[in-house]
Tab-separated table of C-alpha atoms in Angstrom:
chain	number	residue	atom	x	y	z
A	1	SER	CA	-111.688	221.265	-282.616
A	2	LEU	CA	-109.901	223.785	-280.193
A	3	LEU	CA	-109.889	227.099	-281.749
A	4	SER	CA	-107.672	230.449	-280.002
A	5	TYR	CA	-109.064	234.338	-280.615
A	6	ASN	CA	-107.965	237.088	-279.782
A	7	ILE	CA	-110.083	239.272	-278.129
A	8	SER	CA	-108.990	242.636	-277.150
A	9	SER	CA	-111.397	243.808	-278.851
A	10	PRO	CA	-114.606	242.087	-277.113
A	11	ASP	CA	-116.664	243.334	-280.243
A	12	ASP	CA	-115.147	241.388	-282.983
A	13	PRO	CA	-112.790	238.624	-281.742
A	14	VAL	CA	-109.731	238.033	-283.929
A	15	LEU	CA	-109.683	233.697	-285.403
A	16	LEU	CA	-105.728	233.898	-284.571
A	17	ASP	CA	-105.463	229.408	-285.102
A	18	SER	CA	-107.383	226.200	-285.098
A	19	ILE	CA	-106.482	222.414	-285.224
A	20	PHE	CA	-109.154	219.698	-284.856
A	21	LEU	CA	-108.918	217.127	-282.533
A	22	ALA	CA	-108.513	214.397	-283.802
A	23	SER	CA	-105.879	211.915	-285.345
A	24	THR	CA	-105.321	209.377	-287.929
A	25	ARG	CA	-105.033	206.252	-285.087
A	26	ASN	CA	-107.262	207.514	-282.961
A	27	ASN	CA	-110.870	208.944	-283.596
A	28	TYR	CA	-111.790	211.942	-279.964
A	29	TYR	CA	-114.543	212.564	-278.742
A	30	PRO	CA	-116.129	216.321	-278.014
A	31	ALA	CA	-113.226	217.002	-275.644
A	32	LYS	CA	-114.609	216.784	-271.163
A	33	ASP	CA	-112.688	220.405	-270.327
A	34	ILE	CA	-109.628	222.207	-270.536
A	35	VAL	CA	-107.812	223.847	-268.600
A	36	PHE	CA	-103.950	226.352	-268.823
A	37	TYR	CA	-100.933	225.267	-267.049
A	38	ASN	CA	-97.427	227.229	-268.066
A	39	ASP	CA	-98.048	227.616	-271.160
A	40	HIS	CA	-100.173	225.389	-272.800
A	41	LEU	CA	-103.649	223.738	-272.422
A	42	LEU	CA	-103.808	220.618	-271.170
A	43	ILE	CA	-107.516	218.339	-272.238
A	44	SER	CA	-109.141	215.842	-271.277
A	45	LEU	CA	-110.464	213.567	-274.327
A	46	TRP	CA	-111.908	210.026	-274.101
A	47	ILE	CA	-110.659	207.844	-278.141
A	48	ASP	CA	-111.757	205.216	-279.563
A	49	ASP	CA	-109.296	203.497	-282.434
A	50	GLY	CA	-112.476	202.902	-284.244
A	51	HIS	CA	-111.904	199.074	-283.902
A	52	GLY	CA	-114.276	198.981	-281.371
A	53	ASP	CA	-111.893	199.429	-278.917
A	54	SER	CA	-111.565	202.316	-276.276
A	55	PRO	CA	-108.298	202.723	-275.644
A	56	GLY	CA	-109.112	204.810	-272.323
A	57	PRO	CA	-109.194	208.767	-271.702
A	58	ILE	CA	-105.740	211.052	-272.638
A	59	ILE	CA	-104.532	213.591	-271.597
A	60	LEU	CA	-103.912	215.873	-275.246
A	61	VAL	CA	-101.557	219.070	-274.290
A	62	VAL	CA	-101.225	221.789	-276.583
A	63	ASP	CA	-98.232	224.626	-276.772
A	64	ALA	CA	-100.092	227.019	-276.931
A	65	THR	CA	-97.109	229.808	-276.596
A	66	ASN	CA	-98.110	231.093	-280.116
A	67	PRO	CA	-101.791	231.030	-280.565
A	68	ARG	CA	-101.310	231.672	-283.388
A	69	ASP	CA	-99.339	228.591	-284.199
A	70	LEU	CA	-101.414	225.576	-281.739
A	71	ARG	CA	-99.379	223.010	-281.289
A	72	SER	CA	-100.685	219.138	-279.789
A	73	GLU	CA	-98.584	216.345	-278.332
A	74	GLU	CA	-101.391	212.805	-276.755
A	75	ILE	CA	-100.318	211.505	-273.267
A	76	ASN	CA	-101.888	209.198	-272.439
A	77	CYS	CA	-103.723	208.031	-269.001
A	78	VAL	CA	-105.441	205.283	-269.460
A	79	GLU	CA	-107.396	204.503	-266.785
A	80	PRO	CA	-111.442	203.533	-266.380
A	81	SER	CA	-113.560	205.603	-267.069
A	82	PRO	CA	-113.166	209.591	-269.156
A	83	PHE	CA	-112.651	212.746	-267.082
A	84	ASN	CA	-115.731	214.411	-266.634
A	85	ALA	CA	-113.699	217.421	-265.406
A	86	ILE	CA	-109.632	218.054	-264.286
A	87	TYR	CA	-107.848	220.998	-262.120
A	88	VAL	CA	-104.388	221.878	-262.039
A	89	ARG	CA	-102.821	222.731	-258.421
A	90	ASP	CA	-99.390	222.931	-257.067
A	91	ASP	CA	-98.016	221.382	-260.774
A	92	LYS	CA	-100.762	218.696	-259.923
A	93	LEU	CA	-103.192	217.176	-262.613
A	94	ILE	CA	-106.394	216.436	-260.165
A	95	GLY	CA	-109.142	214.804	-262.579
A	96	VAL	CA	-112.738	213.304	-261.890
A	97	GLY	CA	-114.031	210.789	-263.960
A	98	GLY	CA	-116.668	207.662	-263.830
A	99	SER	CA	-116.166	206.480	-259.880
A	100	GLN	CA	-112.762	207.844	-259.507
A	101	GLY	CA	-110.137	210.849	-258.811
A	102	TYR	CA	-107.116	211.051	-259.892
A	103	ILE	CA	-103.844	212.686	-258.684
A	104	TYR	CA	-101.092	213.341	-261.465
A	105	ASP	CA	-97.434	215.020	-261.223
A	106	ILE	CA	-97.193	217.054	-264.524
A	107	SER	CA	-93.977	218.841	-263.834
A	108	ASN	CA	-92.292	217.459	-266.808
A	109	LEU	CA	-95.725	217.147	-269.031
A	110	ASP	CA	-92.746	215.070	-271.435
A	111	SER	CA	-94.083	212.101	-268.955
A	112	ILE	CA	-97.738	212.624	-267.216
A	113	ARG	CA	-97.209	210.110	-263.888
A	114	LEU	CA	-100.161	209.198	-262.044
A	115	ILE	CA	-99.570	209.524	-257.979
A	116	ASN	CA	-102.817	208.514	-256.241
A	117	SER	CA	-106.312	207.657	-257.409
A	118	TRP	CA	-109.338	206.541	-255.167
A	119	ASP	CA	-112.434	205.550	-255.164
A	120	ILE	CA	-115.204	208.016	-255.017
A	121	GLY	CA	-117.876	205.332	-255.269
A	122	GLU	CA	-121.061	204.546	-256.932
A	123	HIS	CA	-123.173	208.687	-257.317
A	124	ARG	CA	-123.680	209.674	-260.007
A	125	GLN	CA	-121.231	212.709	-260.550
A	126	ALA	CA	-122.302	215.901	-262.469
A	127	THR	CA	-120.239	218.329	-261.083
A	128	SER	CA	-117.295	218.961	-259.447
A	129	PHE	CA	-115.068	221.903	-258.239
A	130	LEU	CA	-111.385	223.069	-256.614
A	131	TYR	CA	-111.327	225.351	-254.089
A	132	GLU	CA	-108.574	225.743	-252.436
A	133	ASN	CA	-107.416	221.254	-250.574
A	134	LEU	CA	-111.198	221.579	-250.914
A	135	LEU	CA	-112.461	218.973	-254.116
A	136	PHE	CA	-116.526	218.857	-253.778
A	137	ILE	CA	-117.972	216.275	-255.985
A	138	GLY	CA	-122.007	216.790	-256.501
A	139	GLY	CA	-124.406	214.330	-258.190
A	140	ASP	CA	-126.334	211.873	-256.061
A	141	ALA	CA	-124.611	213.770	-252.970
A	142	LEU	CA	-122.225	216.283	-252.494
A	143	LEU	CA	-119.093	214.130	-251.632
A	144	VAL	CA	-116.129	216.740	-250.273
A	145	TYR	CA	-112.718	215.443	-250.210
A	146	ASP	CA	-109.402	217.233	-248.433
A	147	ILE	CA	-106.431	216.481	-251.304
A	148	SER	CA	-103.899	218.453	-249.170
A	149	ASP	CA	-102.033	215.019	-249.041
A	150	TYR	CA	-102.092	214.228	-252.617
A	151	ASP	CA	-101.002	210.742	-251.678
A	152	ASP	CA	-103.732	210.440	-249.601
A	153	PRO	CA	-107.478	212.669	-250.251
A	154	GLN	CA	-109.508	212.348	-247.467
A	155	LEU	CA	-113.520	211.992	-247.574
A	156	ILE	CA	-114.310	215.154	-244.957
A	157	SER	CA	-118.212	215.283	-245.786
A	158	GLU	CA	-120.754	213.825	-247.095
A	159	MET	CA	-124.176	215.535	-247.502
A	160	TRP	CA	-127.313	214.492	-249.116
A	161	LEU	CA	-129.562	217.259	-250.112
A	162	PRO	CA	-132.892	217.610	-251.381
A	163	PHE	CA	-132.303	217.440	-255.015
A	164	PRO	CA	-129.076	216.092	-257.644
A	165	VAL	CA	-126.252	218.554	-257.311
A	166	ASN	CA	-125.859	219.399	-261.451
A	167	ASP	CA	-123.564	222.182	-260.483
A	168	VAL	CA	-121.530	223.701	-257.672
A	169	SER	CA	-118.939	226.461	-256.503
A	170	VAL	CA	-117.835	228.259	-253.229
A	171	SER	CA	-117.280	232.147	-253.036
A	172	ASP	CA	-116.729	234.679	-250.137
A	173	GLY	CA	-117.909	232.140	-247.512
A	174	PHE	CA	-120.712	230.446	-248.965
A	175	LEU	CA	-121.328	227.073	-250.884
A	176	HIS	CA	-123.634	227.498	-253.914
A	177	THR	CA	-125.583	224.744	-255.818
A	178	VAL	CA	-127.769	224.074	-258.514
A	179	GLN	CA	-129.849	221.311	-257.629
A	180	ARG	CA	-132.419	219.665	-259.853
A	181	TYR	CA	-135.238	222.224	-258.960
A	182	THR	CA	-133.729	224.761	-257.136
A	183	TYR	CA	-129.975	227.794	-256.464
A	184	ASP	CA	-129.520	227.220	-252.861
A	185	VAL	CA	-127.138	229.300	-250.421
A	186	TYR	CA	-125.538	227.580	-247.832
A	187	GLN	CA	-123.358	229.045	-245.010
A	188	PHE	CA	-119.999	227.511	-245.440
A	189	ASN	CA	-117.211	228.048	-242.673
A	190	ASP	CA	-116.182	224.223	-241.734
A	191	PRO	CA	-115.979	221.882	-244.906
A	192	ARG	CA	-117.010	219.143	-242.162
A	193	GLY	CA	-120.023	220.160	-241.724
A	194	VAL	CA	-120.761	221.814	-245.325
A	195	ALA	CA	-124.275	222.463	-246.096
A	196	LYS	CA	-125.939	222.339	-242.935
A	197	GLU	CA	-127.107	225.608	-242.059
A	198	TYR	CA	-129.590	226.445	-245.192
A	199	LEU	CA	-129.553	230.422	-246.156
A	200	ASN	CA	-131.966	230.075	-248.877
A	201	GLY	CA	-132.798	229.266	-252.762
A	202	LEU	CA	-134.520	230.440	-255.651
A	203	PRO	CA	-136.185	228.184	-258.446
A	204	THR	CA	-134.168	227.693	-260.993
A	205	THR	CA	-136.729	228.576	-263.327
A	206	LEU	CA	-135.538	232.050	-262.493
A	207	ILE	CA	-131.527	231.899	-263.776
């Protein structure tokens, strides 16, 4: 389900509306990710028609103009793998899932158009993070793509860290990773040399 709350009073959130993320035609698996765009919520879901066939991932577009009256519409984005994460930048939807990266034009939500997709290899993917024009994909390795040219994303760094990457973020010139056993911080100056300079780390049991 999708719930909207008024949290102006954090001690007493008020439920405004809810919608069930399913339809009579399809069975939806749990939502993978959700982003906000132009008074709409874009939700990535994997669907099954209930007969053993899986049409693939969809983007569910929810009109959130009135949070007391949520309305949804299916937009099919049929690709080989469900999205693990989605991001919005410059009227574009960037999706990561399976062994693929995807970029869609969402300037017209009634007709989402695929601009590009590319193979990111057989690395296990656990997390991703969009920082300006850089897309970080973490898993068995840490991959960094420059997506400033939506028609031609470029792999600019591939780093093998001591353990698989379960989470990643960038802030204030530092790269933060949560690996299997540690929370590590790296100097982040040149994205082509990301993770070269190790600063410090803590056992994840302390986080």
